[in-house]
Tab-separated table of C-alpha atoms in Angstrom:
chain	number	residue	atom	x	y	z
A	1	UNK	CA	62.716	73.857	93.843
A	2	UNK	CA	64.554	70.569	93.101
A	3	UNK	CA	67.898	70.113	90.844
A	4	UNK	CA	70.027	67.785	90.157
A	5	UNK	CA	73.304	68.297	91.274
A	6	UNK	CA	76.298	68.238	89.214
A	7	UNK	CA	79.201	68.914	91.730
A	8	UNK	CA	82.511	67.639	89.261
A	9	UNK	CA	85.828	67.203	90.074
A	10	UNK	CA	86.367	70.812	91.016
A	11	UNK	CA	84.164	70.894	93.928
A	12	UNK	CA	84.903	67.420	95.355
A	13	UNK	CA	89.054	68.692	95.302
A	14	UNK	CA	90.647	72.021	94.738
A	15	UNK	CA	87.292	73.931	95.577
A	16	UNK	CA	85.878	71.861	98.501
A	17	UNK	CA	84.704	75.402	99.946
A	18	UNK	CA	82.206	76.105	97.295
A	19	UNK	CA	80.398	72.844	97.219
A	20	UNK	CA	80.154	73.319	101.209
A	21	UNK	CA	79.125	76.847	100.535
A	22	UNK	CA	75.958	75.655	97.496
A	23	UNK	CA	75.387	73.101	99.945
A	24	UNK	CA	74.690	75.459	102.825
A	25	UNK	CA	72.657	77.785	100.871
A	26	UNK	CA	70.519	75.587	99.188
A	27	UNK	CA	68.384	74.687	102.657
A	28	UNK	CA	67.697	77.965	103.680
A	29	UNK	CA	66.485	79.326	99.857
A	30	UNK	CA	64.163	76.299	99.597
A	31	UNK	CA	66.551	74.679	97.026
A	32	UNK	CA	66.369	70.330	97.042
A	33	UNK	CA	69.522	69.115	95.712
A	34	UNK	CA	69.520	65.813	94.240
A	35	UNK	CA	73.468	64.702	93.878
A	36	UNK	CA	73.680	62.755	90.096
A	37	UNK	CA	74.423	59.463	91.076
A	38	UNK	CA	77.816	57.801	89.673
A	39	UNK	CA	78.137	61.355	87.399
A	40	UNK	CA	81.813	61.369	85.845
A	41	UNK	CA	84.294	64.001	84.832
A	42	UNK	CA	82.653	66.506	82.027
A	43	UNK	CA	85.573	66.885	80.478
A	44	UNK	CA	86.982	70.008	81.006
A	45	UNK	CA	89.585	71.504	79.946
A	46	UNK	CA	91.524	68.736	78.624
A	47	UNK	CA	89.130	66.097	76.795
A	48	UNK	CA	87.450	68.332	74.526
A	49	UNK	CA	90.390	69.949	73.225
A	50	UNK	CA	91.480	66.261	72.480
A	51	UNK	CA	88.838	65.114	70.830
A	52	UNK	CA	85.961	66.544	69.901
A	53	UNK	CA	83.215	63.571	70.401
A	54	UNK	CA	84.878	62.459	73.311
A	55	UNK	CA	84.502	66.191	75.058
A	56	UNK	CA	80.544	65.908	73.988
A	57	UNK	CA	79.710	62.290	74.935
A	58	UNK	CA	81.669	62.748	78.429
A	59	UNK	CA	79.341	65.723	79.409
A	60	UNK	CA	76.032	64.027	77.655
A	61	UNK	CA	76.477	61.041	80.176
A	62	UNK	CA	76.349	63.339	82.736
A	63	UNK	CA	72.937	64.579	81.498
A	64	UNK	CA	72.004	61.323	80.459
A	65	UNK	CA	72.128	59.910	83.844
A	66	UNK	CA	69.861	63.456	85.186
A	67	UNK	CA	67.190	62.395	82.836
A	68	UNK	CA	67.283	58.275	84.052
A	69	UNK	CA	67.003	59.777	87.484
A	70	UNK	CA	64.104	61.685	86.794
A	71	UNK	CA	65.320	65.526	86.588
A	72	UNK	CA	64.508	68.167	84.593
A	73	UNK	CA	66.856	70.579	85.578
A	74	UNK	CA	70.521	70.127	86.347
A	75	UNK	CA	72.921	72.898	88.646
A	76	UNK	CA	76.584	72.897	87.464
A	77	UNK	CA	78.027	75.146	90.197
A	78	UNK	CA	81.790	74.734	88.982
A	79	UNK	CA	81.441	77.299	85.408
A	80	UNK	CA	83.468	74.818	83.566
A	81	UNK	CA	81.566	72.194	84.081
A	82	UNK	CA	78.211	74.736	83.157
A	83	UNK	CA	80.059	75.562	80.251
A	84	UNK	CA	80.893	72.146	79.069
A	85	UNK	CA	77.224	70.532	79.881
A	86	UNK	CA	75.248	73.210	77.883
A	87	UNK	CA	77.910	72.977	74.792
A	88	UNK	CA	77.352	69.437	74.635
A	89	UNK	CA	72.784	69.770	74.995
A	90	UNK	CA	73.923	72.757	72.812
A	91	UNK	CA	75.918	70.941	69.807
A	92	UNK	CA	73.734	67.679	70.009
A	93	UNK	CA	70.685	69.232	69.694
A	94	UNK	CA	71.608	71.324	66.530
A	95	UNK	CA	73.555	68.467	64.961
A	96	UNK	CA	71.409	64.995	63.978
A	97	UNK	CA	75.050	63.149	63.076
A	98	UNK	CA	76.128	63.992	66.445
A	99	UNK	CA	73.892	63.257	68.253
A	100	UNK	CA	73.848	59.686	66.536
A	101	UNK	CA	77.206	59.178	67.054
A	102	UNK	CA	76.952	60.022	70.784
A	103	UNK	CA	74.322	57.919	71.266
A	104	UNK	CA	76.344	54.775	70.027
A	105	UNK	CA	79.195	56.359	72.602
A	106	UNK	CA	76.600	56.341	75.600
A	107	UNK	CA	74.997	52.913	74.480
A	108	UNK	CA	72.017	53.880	76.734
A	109	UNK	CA	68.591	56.065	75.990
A	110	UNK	CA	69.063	59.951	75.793
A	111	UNK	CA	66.712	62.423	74.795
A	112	UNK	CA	68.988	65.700	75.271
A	113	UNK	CA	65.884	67.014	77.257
A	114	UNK	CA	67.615	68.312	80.550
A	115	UNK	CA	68.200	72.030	80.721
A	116	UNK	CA	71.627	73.034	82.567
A	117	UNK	CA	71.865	75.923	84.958
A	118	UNK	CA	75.033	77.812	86.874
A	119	UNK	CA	74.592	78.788	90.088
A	120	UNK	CA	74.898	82.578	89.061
A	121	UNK	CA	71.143	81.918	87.496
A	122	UNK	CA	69.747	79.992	90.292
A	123	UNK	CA	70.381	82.392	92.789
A	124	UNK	CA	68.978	85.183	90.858
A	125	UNK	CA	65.703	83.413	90.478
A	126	UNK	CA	66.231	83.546	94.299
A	127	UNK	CA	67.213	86.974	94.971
A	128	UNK	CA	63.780	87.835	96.699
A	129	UNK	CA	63.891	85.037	98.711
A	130	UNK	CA	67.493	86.351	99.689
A	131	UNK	CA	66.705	89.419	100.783
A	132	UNK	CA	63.979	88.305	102.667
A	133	UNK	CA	65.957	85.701	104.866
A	134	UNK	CA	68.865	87.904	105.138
A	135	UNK	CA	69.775	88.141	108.905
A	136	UNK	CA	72.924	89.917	108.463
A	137	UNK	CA	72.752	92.379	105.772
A	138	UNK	CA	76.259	93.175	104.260
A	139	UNK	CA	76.055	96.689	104.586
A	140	UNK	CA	79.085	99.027	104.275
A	141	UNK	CA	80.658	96.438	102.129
A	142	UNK	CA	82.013	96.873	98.464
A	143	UNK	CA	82.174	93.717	96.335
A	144	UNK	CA	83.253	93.725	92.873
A	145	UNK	CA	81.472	90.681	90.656
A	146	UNK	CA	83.585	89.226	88.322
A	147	UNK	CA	82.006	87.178	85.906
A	148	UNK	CA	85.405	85.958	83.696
A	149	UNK	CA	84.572	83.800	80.395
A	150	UNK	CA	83.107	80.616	81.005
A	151	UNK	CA	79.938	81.984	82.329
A	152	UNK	CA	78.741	84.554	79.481
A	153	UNK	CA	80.661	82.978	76.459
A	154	UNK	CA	79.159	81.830	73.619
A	155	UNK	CA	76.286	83.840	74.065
A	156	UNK	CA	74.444	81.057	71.817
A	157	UNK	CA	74.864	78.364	74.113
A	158	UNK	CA	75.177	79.922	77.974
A	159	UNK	CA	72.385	81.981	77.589
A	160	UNK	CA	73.219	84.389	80.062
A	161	UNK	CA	71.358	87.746	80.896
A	162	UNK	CA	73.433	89.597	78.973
A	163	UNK	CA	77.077	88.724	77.707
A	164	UNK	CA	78.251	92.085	77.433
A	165	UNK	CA	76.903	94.131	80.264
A	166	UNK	CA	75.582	90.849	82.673
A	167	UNK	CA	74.064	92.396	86.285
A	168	UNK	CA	72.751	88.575	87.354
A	169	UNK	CA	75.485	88.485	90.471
A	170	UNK	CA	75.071	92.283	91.107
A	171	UNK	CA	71.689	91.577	91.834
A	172	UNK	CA	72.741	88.453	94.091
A	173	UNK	CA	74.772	91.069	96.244
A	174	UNK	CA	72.325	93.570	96.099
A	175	UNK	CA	69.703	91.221	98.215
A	176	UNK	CA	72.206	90.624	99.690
A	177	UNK	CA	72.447	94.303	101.416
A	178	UNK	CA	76.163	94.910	99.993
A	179	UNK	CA	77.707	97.591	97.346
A	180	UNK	CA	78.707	96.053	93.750
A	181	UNK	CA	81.209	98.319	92.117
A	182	UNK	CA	80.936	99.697	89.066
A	183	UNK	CA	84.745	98.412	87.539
A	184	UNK	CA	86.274	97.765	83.885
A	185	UNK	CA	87.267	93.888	83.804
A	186	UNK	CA	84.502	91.533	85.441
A	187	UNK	CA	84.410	90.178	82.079
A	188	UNK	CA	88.501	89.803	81.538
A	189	UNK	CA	89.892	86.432	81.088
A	190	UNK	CA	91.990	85.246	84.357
A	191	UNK	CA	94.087	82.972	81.922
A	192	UNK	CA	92.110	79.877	83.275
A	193	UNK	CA	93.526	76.427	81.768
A	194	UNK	CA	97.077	78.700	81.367
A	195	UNK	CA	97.262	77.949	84.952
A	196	UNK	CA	100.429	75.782	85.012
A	197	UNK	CA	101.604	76.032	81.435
A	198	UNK	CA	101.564	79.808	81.072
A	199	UNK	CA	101.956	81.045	84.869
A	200	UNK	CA	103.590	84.186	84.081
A	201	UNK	CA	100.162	85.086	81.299
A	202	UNK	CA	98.235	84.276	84.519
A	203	UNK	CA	99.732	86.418	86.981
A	204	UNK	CA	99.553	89.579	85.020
A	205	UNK	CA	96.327	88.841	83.838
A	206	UNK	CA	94.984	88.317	87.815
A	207	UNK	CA	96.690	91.134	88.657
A	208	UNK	CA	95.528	93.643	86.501
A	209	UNK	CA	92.035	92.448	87.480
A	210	UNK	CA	92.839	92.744	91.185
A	211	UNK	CA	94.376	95.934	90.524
A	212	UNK	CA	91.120	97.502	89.032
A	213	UNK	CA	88.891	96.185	91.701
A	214	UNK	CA	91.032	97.913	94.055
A	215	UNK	CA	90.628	100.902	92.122
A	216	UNK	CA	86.916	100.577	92.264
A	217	UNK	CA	87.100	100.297	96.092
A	218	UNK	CA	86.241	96.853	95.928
A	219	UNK	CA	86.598	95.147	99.635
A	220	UNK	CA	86.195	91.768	98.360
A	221	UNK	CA	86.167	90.133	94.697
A	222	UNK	CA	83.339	88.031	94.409
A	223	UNK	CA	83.543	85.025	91.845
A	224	UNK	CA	81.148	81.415	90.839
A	225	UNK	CA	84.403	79.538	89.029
A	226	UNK	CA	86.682	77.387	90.802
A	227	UNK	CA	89.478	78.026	88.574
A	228	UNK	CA	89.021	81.756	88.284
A	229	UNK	CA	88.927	81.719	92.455
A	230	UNK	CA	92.360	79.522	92.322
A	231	UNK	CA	93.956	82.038	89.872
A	232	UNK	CA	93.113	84.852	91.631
A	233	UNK	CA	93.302	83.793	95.297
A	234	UNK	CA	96.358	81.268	95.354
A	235	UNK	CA	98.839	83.499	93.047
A	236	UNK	CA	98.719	87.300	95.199
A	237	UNK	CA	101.972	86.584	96.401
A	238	UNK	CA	103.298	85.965	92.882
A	239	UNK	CA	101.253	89.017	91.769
A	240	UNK	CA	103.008	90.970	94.094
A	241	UNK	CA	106.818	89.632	93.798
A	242	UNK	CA	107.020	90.218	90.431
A	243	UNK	CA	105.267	93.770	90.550
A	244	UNK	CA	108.511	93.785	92.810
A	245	UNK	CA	110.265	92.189	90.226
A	246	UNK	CA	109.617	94.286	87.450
A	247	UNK	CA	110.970	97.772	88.751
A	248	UNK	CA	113.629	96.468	91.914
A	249	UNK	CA	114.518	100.134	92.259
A	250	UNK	CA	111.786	101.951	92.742
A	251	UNK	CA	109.907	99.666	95.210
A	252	UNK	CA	112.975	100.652	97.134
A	253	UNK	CA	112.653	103.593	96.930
A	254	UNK	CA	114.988	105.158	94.456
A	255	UNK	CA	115.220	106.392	91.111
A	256	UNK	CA	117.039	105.205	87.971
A	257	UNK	CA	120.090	106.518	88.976
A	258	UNK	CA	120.317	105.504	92.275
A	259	UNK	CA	119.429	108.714	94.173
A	260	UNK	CA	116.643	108.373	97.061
A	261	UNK	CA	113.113	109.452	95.522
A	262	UNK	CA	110.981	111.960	96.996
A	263	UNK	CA	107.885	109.911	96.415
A	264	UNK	CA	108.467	106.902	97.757
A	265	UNK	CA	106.322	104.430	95.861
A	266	UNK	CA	103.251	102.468	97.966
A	267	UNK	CA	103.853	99.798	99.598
A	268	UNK	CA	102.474	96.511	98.019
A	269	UNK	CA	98.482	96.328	98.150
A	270	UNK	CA	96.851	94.625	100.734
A	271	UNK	CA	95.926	90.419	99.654
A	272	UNK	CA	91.957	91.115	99.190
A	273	UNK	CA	89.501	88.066	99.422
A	274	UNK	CA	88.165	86.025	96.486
A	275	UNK	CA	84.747	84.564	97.541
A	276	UNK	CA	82.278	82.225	96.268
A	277	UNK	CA	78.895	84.331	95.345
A	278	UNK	CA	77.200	81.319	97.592
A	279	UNK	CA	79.619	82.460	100.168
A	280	UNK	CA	78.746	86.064	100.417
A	281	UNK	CA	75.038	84.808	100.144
A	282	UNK	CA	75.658	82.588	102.890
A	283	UNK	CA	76.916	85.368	105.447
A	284	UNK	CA	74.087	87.298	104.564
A	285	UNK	CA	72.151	84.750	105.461
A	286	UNK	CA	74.015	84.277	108.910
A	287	UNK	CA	75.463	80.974	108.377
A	288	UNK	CA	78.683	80.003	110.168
A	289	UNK	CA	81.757	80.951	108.397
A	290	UNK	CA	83.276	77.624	108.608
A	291	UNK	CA	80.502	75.854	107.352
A	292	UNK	CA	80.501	78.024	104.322
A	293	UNK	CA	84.502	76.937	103.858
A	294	UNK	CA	86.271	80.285	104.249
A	295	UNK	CA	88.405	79.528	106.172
A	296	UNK	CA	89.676	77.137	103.553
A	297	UNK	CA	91.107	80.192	101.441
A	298	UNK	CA	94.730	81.537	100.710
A	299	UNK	CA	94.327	85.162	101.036
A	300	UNK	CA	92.455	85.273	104.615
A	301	UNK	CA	88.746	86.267	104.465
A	302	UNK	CA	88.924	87.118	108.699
A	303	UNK	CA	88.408	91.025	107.969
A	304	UNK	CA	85.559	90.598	105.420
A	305	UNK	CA	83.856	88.068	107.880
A	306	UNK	CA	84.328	90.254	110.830
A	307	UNK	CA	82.927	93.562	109.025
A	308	UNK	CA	80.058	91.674	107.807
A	309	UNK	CA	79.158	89.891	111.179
A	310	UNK	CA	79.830	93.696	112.818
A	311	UNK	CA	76.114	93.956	113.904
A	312	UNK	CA	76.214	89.906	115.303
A	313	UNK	CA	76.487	90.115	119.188
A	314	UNK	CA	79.511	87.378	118.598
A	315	UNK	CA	80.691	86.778	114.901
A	316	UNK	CA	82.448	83.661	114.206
A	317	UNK	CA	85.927	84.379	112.798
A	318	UNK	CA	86.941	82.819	110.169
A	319	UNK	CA	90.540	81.528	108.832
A	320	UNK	CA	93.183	82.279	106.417
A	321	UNK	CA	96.638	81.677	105.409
């Protein structure tokens, strides 16, 4: 199979580790990537919601320049930039003024014809091929998949298995020989683009998702968007301090009146690991931890590494802050 490749901003900067990790995968499925060259910025978050033909005609260059070097098909890993590419082959196709106007914004031939995939999809297709090359089945470990917006949303233009009740990555960590959990919020918003103007929405929002995971006896939360893995990876801390913050007296250990409780409350949960789907399909397949960027993460993925390299005479540890 040959793609295009659409890395974007995402996975040249803030999410190194999951370009490294699609990267790394790709080989060993049978996968060809074909990096766009001199592909641009899609857009996302901020052109789009600044102007509407600007938001379409950045993404349609993208997909212009697939089709002038010869692909039909297109992987967006970064769900953003998925999001943003299909909207735009989405809106131009259904809209003849549009598309017209775009054109004149590109100034060079387009024909609209390249379809765009997310890496969810891509490894699905692959999911036999996975479980046949898997040299270190993930067994004895509990994943939760969380899916978020970007990938399932509008159900018109993603076209994802199902937008309500998706099982795509379940059946990516199924091959994979690990658990998916069966939990309430794989399809709850992290708070995304709120990232830096509405902190305090995002860390209640990631923590409530955490929080259910945990529930669920998730050992790892398992994830294909670069800003849903830096909401919910970077901010623990912050999820934790103001759990702190919001009832001072009873993490220590006292009532409302000051007198020592009975039940002391639990401690603070343990960080737990946000991967990259690619990543958990990459230890599966028994590629090297670092190559596959985890050590690159905030909330350390050593445990989850070392419990799924268990059966490897000597796993290769991997990093964490």
């Amino acid at each position: 199979m040959k793609l295009g490749y659409f890395p974007g901003c995402s996975l040249h900067g803030t999410s190194r580790e999951f370009d490294e990790s699609v990267r790394a995968v790709s080989g060993p499925l049978g996968i060809e990537l074909a990096e766009l060259d001199d592909w641009s910025c899609c857009g996302a978050t901020s052109g789009h919601a600044t102007n509407h033909l600007l938001g379409v005609a950045l993404a349609a260059r993208n997909l212009a320049l697939a089709e002038e070097q010869g692909h039909s098909e297109v992987l967006a890993p970064c769900a953003a930039c998925f999001n943003r590419l299909a909207s735009a082959r989405h809106e131009i196709a259904g809209d003849a003024e549009l598309a017209g106007r775009v054109g004149k914004v590109l100034a060079r031939p387009f024909s609209n014809k390249v379809a765009v995939r997310n890496v969810v999809d891509v490894l699905r297709a692959s999911a036999g091929t996975i479980k046949e090359r898997v040299t270190t089945p993930l067994k004895d470990l509990k994943v939760a998949c969380y899916y978020g917006c970007l990938l399932v949303r509008p159900a018109e233009v993603v076209g994802f298995d199902d937008p309500e009740d998706p099982r795509s990555m379940e059946e990516v960590v199924s091959a994979c020989g690990a658990t998916p959990v069966a939990w309430n919020r794989r399809l709850d918003c992290c708070g995304g683009a709120f990232s830096l103007s509405r902190t305090a929405s995002v860390v209640r929002l990631g923590r409530a998702i955490l929080d259910d995971a945990r529930k669920a006896g998730a050992d790892a939360l398992v994830v294909a968007c670069p800003m849903c893995q830096s909401n919910l990876d970077f901010r623990q801390k912050a999820m934790n301090r103001d759990r702190a913050d919001a009832d001072p007296a009873a993490v220590a250990g006292r009532d409302s009146v000051g007198r020592d409780s009975q039940s002391r409350p639990a401690s603070p949960p343990s960080p737990m690991p946000i991967l990259f789907l690619t990543q958990v399909v990459g230890l599966a397949l028994g590629l090297d931890a670092k190559t596959l960027g985890l050590q690159r993460h905030f909330v350390s993925t050593t445990d989850f590494v070392g419990r799924a390299q268990a059966t490897v005479e000597a796993p290769v540890a991997a990093g964490g802050v």
